[in-house]
Coordinates of C-alpha atoms and ligand atoms in Angstrom, one line a residue:
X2 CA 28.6 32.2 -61.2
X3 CA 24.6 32.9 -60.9
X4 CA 22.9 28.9 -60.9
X5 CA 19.3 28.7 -61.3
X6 CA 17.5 25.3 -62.1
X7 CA 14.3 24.1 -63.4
X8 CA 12.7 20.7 -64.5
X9 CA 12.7 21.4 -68.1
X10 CA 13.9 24.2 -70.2
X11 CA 12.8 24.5 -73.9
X12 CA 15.7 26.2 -76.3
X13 CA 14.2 28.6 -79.2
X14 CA 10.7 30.8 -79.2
X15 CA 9.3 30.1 -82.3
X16 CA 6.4 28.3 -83.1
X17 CA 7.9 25.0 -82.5
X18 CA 9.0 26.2 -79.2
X19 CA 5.7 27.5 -78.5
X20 CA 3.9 24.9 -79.1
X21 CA 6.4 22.7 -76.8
X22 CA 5.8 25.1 -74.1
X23 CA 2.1 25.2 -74.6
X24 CA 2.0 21.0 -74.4
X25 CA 4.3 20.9 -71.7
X26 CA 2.6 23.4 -69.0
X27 CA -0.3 21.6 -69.6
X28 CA 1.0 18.3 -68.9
X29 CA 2.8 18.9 -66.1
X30 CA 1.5 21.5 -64.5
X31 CA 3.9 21.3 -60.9
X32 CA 7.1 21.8 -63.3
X33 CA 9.1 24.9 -63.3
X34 CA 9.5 25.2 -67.3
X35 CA 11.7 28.3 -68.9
X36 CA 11.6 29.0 -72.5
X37 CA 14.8 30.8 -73.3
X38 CA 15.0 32.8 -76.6
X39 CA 18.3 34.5 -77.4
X40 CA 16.6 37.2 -79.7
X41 CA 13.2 37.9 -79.5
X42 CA 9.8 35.8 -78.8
X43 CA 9.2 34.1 -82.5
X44 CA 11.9 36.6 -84.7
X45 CA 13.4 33.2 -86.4
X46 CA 12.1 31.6 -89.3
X47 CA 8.6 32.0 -87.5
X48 CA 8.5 36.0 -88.2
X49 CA 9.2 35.6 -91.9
X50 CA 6.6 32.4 -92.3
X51 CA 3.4 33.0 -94.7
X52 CA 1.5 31.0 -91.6
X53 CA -0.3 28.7 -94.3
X54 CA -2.1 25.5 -92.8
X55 CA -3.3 22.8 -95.1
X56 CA -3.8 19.1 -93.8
X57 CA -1.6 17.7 -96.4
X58 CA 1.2 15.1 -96.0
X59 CA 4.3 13.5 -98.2
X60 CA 4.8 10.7 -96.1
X61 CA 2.2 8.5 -93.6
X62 CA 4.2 10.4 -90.8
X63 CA 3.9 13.7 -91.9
X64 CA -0.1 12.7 -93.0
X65 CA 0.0 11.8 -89.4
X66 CA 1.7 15.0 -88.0
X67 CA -0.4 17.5 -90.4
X68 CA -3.7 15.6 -88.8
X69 CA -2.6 15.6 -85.0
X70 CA -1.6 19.8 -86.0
X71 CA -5.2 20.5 -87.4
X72 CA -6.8 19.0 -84.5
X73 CA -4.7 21.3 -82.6
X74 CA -5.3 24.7 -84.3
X75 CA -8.5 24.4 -84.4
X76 CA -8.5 24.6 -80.8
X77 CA -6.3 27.0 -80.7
X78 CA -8.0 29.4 -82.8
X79 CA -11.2 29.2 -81.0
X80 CA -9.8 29.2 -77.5
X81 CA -7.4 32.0 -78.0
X82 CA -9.2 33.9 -80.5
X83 CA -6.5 33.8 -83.4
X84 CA -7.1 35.7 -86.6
X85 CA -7.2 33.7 -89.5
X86 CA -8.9 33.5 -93.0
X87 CA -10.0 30.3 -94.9
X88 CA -10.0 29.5 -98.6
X89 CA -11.4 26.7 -100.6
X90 CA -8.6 24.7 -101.8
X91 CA -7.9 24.1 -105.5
X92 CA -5.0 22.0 -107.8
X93 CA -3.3 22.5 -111.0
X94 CA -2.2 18.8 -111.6
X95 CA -1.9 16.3 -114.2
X96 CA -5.3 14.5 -115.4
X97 CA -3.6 11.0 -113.6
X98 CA -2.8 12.5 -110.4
X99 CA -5.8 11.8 -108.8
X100 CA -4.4 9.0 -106.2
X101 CA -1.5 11.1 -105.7
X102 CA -3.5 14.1 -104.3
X103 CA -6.0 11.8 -102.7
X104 CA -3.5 9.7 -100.5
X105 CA -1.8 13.5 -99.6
X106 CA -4.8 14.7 -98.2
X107 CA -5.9 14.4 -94.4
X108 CA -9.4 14.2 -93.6
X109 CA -11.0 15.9 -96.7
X110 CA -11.4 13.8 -100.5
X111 CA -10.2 15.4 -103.9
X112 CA -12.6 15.6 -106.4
X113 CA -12.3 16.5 -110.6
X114 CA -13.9 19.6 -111.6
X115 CA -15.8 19.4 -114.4
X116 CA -15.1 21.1 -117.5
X117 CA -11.5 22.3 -118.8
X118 CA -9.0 23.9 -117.0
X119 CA -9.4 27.7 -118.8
X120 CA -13.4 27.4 -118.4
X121 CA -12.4 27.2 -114.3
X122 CA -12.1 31.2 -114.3
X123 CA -14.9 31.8 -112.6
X124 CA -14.7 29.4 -110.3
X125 CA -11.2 30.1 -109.3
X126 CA -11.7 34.0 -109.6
X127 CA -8.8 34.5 -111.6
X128 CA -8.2 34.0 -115.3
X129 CA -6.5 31.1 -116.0
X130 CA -4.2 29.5 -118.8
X131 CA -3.1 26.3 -119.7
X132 CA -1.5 24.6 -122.7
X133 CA -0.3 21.5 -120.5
X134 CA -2.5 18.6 -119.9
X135 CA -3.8 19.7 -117.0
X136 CA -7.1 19.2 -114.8
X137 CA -8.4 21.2 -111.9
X138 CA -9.0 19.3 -109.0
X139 CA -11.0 20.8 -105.8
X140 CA -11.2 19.7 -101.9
X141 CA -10.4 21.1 -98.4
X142 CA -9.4 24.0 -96.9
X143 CA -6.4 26.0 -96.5
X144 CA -5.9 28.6 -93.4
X145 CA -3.7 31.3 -92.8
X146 CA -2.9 33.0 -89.3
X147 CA -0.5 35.1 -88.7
X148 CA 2.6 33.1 -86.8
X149 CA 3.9 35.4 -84.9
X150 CA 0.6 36.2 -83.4
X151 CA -0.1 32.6 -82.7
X152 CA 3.6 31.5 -81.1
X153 CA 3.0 35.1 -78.7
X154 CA -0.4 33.6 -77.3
X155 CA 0.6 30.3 -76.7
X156 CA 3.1 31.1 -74.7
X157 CA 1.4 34.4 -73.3
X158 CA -1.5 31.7 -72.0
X159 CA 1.1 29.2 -71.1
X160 CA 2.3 31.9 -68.8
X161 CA -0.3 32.6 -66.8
X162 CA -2.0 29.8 -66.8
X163 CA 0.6 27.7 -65.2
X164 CA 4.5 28.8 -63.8
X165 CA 6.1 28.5 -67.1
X166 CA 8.0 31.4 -68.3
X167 CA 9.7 32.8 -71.4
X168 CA 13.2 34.9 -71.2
X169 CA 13.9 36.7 -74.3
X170 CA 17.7 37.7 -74.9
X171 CA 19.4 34.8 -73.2
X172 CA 20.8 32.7 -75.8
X173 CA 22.2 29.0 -74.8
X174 CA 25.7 28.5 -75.8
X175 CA 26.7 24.8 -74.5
X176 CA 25.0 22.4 -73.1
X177 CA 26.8 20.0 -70.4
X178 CA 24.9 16.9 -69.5
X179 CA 26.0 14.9 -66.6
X180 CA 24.5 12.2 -64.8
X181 CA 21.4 13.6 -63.0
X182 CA 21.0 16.9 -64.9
X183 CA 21.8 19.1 -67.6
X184 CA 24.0 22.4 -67.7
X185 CA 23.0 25.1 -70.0
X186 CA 25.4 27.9 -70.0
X187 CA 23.7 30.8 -70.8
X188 CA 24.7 34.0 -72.8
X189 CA 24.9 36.1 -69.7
X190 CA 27.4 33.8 -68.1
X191 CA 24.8 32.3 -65.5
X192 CA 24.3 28.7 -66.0
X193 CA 20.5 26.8 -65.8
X194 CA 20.0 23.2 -64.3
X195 CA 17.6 21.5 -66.1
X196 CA 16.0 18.0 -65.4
X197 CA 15.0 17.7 -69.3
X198 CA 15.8 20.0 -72.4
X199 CA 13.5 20.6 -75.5
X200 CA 15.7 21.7 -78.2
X201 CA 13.5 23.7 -81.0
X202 CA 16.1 26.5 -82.3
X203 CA 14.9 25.9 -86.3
X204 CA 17.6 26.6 -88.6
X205 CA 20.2 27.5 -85.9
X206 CA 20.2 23.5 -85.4
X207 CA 23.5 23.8 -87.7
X208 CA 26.2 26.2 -87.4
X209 CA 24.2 27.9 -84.5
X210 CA 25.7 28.8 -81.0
X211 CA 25.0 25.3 -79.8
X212 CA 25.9 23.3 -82.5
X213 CA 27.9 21.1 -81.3
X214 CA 27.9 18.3 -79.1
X215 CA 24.6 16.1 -79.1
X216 CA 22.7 18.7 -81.6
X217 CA 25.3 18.4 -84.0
X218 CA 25.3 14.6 -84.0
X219 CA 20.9 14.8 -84.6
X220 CA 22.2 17.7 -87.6
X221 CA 24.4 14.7 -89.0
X222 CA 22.6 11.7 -88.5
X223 CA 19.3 13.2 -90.5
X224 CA 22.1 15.2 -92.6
X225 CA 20.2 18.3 -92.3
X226 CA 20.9 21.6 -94.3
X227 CA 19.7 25.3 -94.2
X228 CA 17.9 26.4 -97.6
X229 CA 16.3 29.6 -98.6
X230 CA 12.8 29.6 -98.6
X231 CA 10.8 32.9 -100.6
X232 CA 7.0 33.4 -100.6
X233 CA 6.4 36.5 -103.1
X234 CA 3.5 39.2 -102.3
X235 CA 1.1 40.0 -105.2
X236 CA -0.3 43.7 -104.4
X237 CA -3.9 42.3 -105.7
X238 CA -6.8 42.1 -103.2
X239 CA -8.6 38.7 -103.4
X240 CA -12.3 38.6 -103.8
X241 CA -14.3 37.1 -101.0
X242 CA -14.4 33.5 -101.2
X243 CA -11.3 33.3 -103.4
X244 CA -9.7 29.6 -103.4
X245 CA -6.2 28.8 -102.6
X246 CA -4.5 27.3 -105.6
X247 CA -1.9 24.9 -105.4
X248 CA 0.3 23.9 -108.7
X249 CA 1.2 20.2 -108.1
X250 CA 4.2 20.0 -110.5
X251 CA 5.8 23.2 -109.2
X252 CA 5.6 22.4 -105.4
X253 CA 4.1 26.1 -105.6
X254 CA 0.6 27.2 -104.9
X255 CA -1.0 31.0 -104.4
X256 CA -3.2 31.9 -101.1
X257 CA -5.8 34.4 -100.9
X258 CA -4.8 37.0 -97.6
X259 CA -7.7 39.2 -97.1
X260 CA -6.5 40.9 -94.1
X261 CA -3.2 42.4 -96.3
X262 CA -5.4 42.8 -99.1
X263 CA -3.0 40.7 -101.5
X264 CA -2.2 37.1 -102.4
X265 CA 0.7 35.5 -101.6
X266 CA 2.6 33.1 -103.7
X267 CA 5.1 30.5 -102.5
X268 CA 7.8 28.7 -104.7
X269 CA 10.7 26.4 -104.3
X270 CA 13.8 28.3 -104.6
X271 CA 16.6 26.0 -104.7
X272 CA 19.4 28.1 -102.6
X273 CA 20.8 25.3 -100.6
X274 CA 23.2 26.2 -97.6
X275 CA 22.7 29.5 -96.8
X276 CA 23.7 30.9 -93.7
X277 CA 21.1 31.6 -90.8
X278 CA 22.8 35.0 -89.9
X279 CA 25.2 37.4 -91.1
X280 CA 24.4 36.9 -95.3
X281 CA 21.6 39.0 -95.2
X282 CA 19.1 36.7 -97.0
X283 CA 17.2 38.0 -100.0
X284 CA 14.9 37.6 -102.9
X285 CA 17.4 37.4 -105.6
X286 CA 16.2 38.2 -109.3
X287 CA 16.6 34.1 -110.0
X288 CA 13.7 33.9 -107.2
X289 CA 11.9 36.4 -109.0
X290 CA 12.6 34.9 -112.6
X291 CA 11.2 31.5 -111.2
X292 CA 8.1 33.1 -109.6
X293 CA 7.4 34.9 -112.4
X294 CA 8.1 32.2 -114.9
X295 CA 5.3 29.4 -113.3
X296 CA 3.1 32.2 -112.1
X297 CA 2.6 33.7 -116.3
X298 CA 2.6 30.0 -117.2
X299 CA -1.3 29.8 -115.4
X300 CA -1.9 33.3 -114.1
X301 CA -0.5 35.7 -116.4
X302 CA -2.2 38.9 -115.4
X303 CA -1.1 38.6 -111.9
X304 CA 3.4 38.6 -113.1
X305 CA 2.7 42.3 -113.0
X306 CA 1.6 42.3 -109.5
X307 CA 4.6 40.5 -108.1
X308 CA 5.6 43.1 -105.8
X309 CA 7.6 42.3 -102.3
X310 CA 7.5 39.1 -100.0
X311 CA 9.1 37.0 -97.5
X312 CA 12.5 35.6 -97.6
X313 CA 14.4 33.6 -94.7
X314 CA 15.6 30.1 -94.4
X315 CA 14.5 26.7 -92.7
X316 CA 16.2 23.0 -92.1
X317 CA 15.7 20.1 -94.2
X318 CA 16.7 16.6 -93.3
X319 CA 17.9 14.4 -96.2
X320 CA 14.2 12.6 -96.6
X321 CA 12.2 16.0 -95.4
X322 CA 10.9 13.9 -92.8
X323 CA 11.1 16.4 -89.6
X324 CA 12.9 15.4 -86.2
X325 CA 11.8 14.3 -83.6
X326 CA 15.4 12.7 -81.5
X327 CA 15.8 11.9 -78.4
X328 CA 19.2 11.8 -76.3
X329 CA 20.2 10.9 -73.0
X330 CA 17.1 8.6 -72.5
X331 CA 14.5 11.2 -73.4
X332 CA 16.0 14.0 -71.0
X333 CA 17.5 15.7 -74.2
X334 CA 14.8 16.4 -77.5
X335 CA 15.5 18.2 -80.7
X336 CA 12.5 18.8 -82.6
X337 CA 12.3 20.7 -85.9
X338 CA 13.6 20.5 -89.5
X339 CA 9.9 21.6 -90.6
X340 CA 11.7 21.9 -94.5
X341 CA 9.4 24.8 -95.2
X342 CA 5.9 23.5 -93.8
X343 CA 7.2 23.9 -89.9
X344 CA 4.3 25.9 -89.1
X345 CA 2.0 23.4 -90.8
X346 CA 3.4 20.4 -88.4
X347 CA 4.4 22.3 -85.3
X348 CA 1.4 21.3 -83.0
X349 CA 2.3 17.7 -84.2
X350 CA 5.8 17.8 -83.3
X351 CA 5.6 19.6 -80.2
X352 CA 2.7 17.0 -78.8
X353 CA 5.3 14.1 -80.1
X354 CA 8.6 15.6 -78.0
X355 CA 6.8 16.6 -74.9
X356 CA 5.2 12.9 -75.2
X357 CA 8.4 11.8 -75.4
X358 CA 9.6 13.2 -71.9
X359 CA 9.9 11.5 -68.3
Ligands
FAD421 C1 9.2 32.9 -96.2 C2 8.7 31.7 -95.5 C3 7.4 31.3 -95.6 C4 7.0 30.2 -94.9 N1 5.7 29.8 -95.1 C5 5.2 28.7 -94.4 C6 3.9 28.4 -94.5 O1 3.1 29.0 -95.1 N2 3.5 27.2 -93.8 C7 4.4 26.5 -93.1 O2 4.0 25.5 -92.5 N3 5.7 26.8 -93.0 C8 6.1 27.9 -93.6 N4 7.4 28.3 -93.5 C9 8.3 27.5 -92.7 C10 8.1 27.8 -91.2 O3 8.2 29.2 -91.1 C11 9.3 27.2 -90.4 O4 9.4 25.8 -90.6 C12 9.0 27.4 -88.9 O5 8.7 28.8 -88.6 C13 10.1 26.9 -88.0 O6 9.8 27.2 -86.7 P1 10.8 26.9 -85.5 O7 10.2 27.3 -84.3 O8 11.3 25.5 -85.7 O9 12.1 27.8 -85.9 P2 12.3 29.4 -85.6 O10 11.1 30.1 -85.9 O11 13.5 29.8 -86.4 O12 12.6 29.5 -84.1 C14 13.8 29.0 -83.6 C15 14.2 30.0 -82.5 O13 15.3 29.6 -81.7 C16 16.1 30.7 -81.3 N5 17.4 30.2 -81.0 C17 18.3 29.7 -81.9 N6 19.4 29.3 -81.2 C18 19.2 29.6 -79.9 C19 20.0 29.4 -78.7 N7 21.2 28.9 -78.8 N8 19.5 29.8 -77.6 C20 18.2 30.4 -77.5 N9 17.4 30.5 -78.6 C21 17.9 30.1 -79.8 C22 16.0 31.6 -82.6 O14 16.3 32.9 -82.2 C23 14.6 31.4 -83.0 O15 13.7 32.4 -82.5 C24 7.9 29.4 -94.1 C25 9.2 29.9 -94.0 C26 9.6 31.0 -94.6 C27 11.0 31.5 -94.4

């Protein structure tokens, strides 16, 4: 049997795994550090992601995550030269939910707009309707890269800046830890010695080809389960300087994406358990229905637009609180469960697990 070892080895090339890598090369520099992908380099839940950055946060963790992860792609997009677009942020909400949005936000305030909500069309560059009691509310901005792109540079600079690799095609399928190491036995029967393992393989963390063992018990413990997640396309081109819009009591918002010349809308469909592989995961016509239904209750003349999108799946721990867990004093890290906003806290989570290792 073919052996080869390294000092840490980081499971899963998607953005969370990129970002591990990226952290990780740069901290220790003399470690031999392998990302292993079993498909290809950011194909997971990272290909199908709308790549949507706002410094936003449920929880004071996730406030603190989404802060640490815009300090981060900032520099990022400046030092690797990432295409992005930014829009002026925007909310739908209820007149008293003015604290609420506040305490979300990281390092920007939310204001009140003045006037009412169906005098905002101008502003917002789109006609809008409302019979609720709704107010508009205005403050930050929201970014959108292209994830793919961004998980292929990090790791493309982590590469040759340092003697980190990536292998694509060479799934794990156990891992073995013993006292001074840990076995990963690889898809092509060969097995890899590593001093510390990063495990970031998204929604594979249940019912994937590892999980078992001590991934399962972290899947358990934060009772984690896969759920669909849809962002629809709407074939309109956006006018320059047109806002994102985010609908506060529909966990839904619309962003402007000049480069595709259309907006995209995202939406909580509520398809819990789905399977990662083999289903074929689609938009159904309930995701459409839904889409349609909150997008005609503000933005009628865009339901006839609706045409395409994204549709995959992500992990979601109980609380929505992502993972960070350690194992096997810090040599083994699972890091993930981004419940739908993974590539929104990734630099956060990365920079916590690669903190976390000795
Ligand atoms: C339609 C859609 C829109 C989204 N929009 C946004 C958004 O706008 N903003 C936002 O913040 N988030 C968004 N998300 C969520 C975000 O995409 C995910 O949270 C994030 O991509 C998860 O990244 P990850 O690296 O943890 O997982 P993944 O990208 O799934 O990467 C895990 C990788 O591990 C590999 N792998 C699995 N098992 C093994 C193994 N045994 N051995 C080797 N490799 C393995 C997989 O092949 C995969 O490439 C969206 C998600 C979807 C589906």
């Amino acid at each position: 049997m073919r052996r080869r070892s390294c000092d840490l080895a980081i499971v899963g090339g998607g953005i969370t795994g990129a970002w591990c890598l990226y952290f990780a090369a740069q901290k220790f520099p003399a470690w031999r550090i392998i990302l292993l992908e079993r498909s290809r380099i950011a194909g997971g839940a990272t290909a199908h992601s709308a790549g949507v950055f706002f410094a936003v946060g449920r929880s004071d963790r996730e406030r603190h995550l989404a802060g640490r992860s815009a300090v981060h792609y900032a520099a990022v997009r400046n030092r690797l030269t990432l295409e992005s677009s930014e829009a002026p942020a925007y909310w739908i909400a209820d007149s008293t939910a003015l604290p609420a949005l506040r305490k979300m936000s990281v390092g920007f305030t939310v204001e009140c707009c003045q006037g009412d909500l169906e005098g905002a069309t101008d502003s917002l560059g789109l006609r809008v309707v409302s019979d609720a009691a709704e107010t508009l509310f205005y403050g930050g901005t929201s970014i959108s890269m292209e994830p793919t792109a961004v998980a292929t540079a990090l790791i493309r600079h982590s590469a040759l800046s340092s003697s980190a690799s990536a292998c694509e095609g060479v799934g794990v399928q156990q891992i073995d830890a013993t006292a001074g190491a840990i076995d990963l036995v690889l898809s092509d029967g060969s097995v890899l010695t590593a001093g510390r393992i990063i495990v970031a393989v998204g929604p594979w963390i249940v019912n994937g080809p590892i999980a078992n063992g001590p991934i399962e018990s972290v899947a358990s413990e934060r009772d984690i389960r896969i759920k669909k997640v849809v962002a629809l396309h709407i074939d309109q081109a956006p006018v320059s300087r047109s806002p994102a819009i985010f609908l506060y009591a529909h966990d839904a918002y619309l962003m402007p994406i000049p480069r595709r010349k259309q907006w995209l809308f995202s939406f909580r469909s509520e398809e819990w358990d789905v399977k990662v592989e083999g289903q074929g995961l689609t938009i159904s016509q309930l995701d459409r229905n839904l889409a349609r239904s909150i997008l005609g209750q503000y933005f009628p003349d865009l339901v006839d637009h609706c045409f395409g999108g994204r549709v995959f799946c992500d992990a979601y721990t109980a609380d929505l609180e992502p993972v960070v867990c350690s194992r096997d004093n810090d040599r083994l890290i699972v890091v993930g469960a981004g419940g739908g906003a993974g590539f929104r806290l990734a630099p956060g989570l990365a920079e916590e697990a690669v903190l976390r290792l000795v």
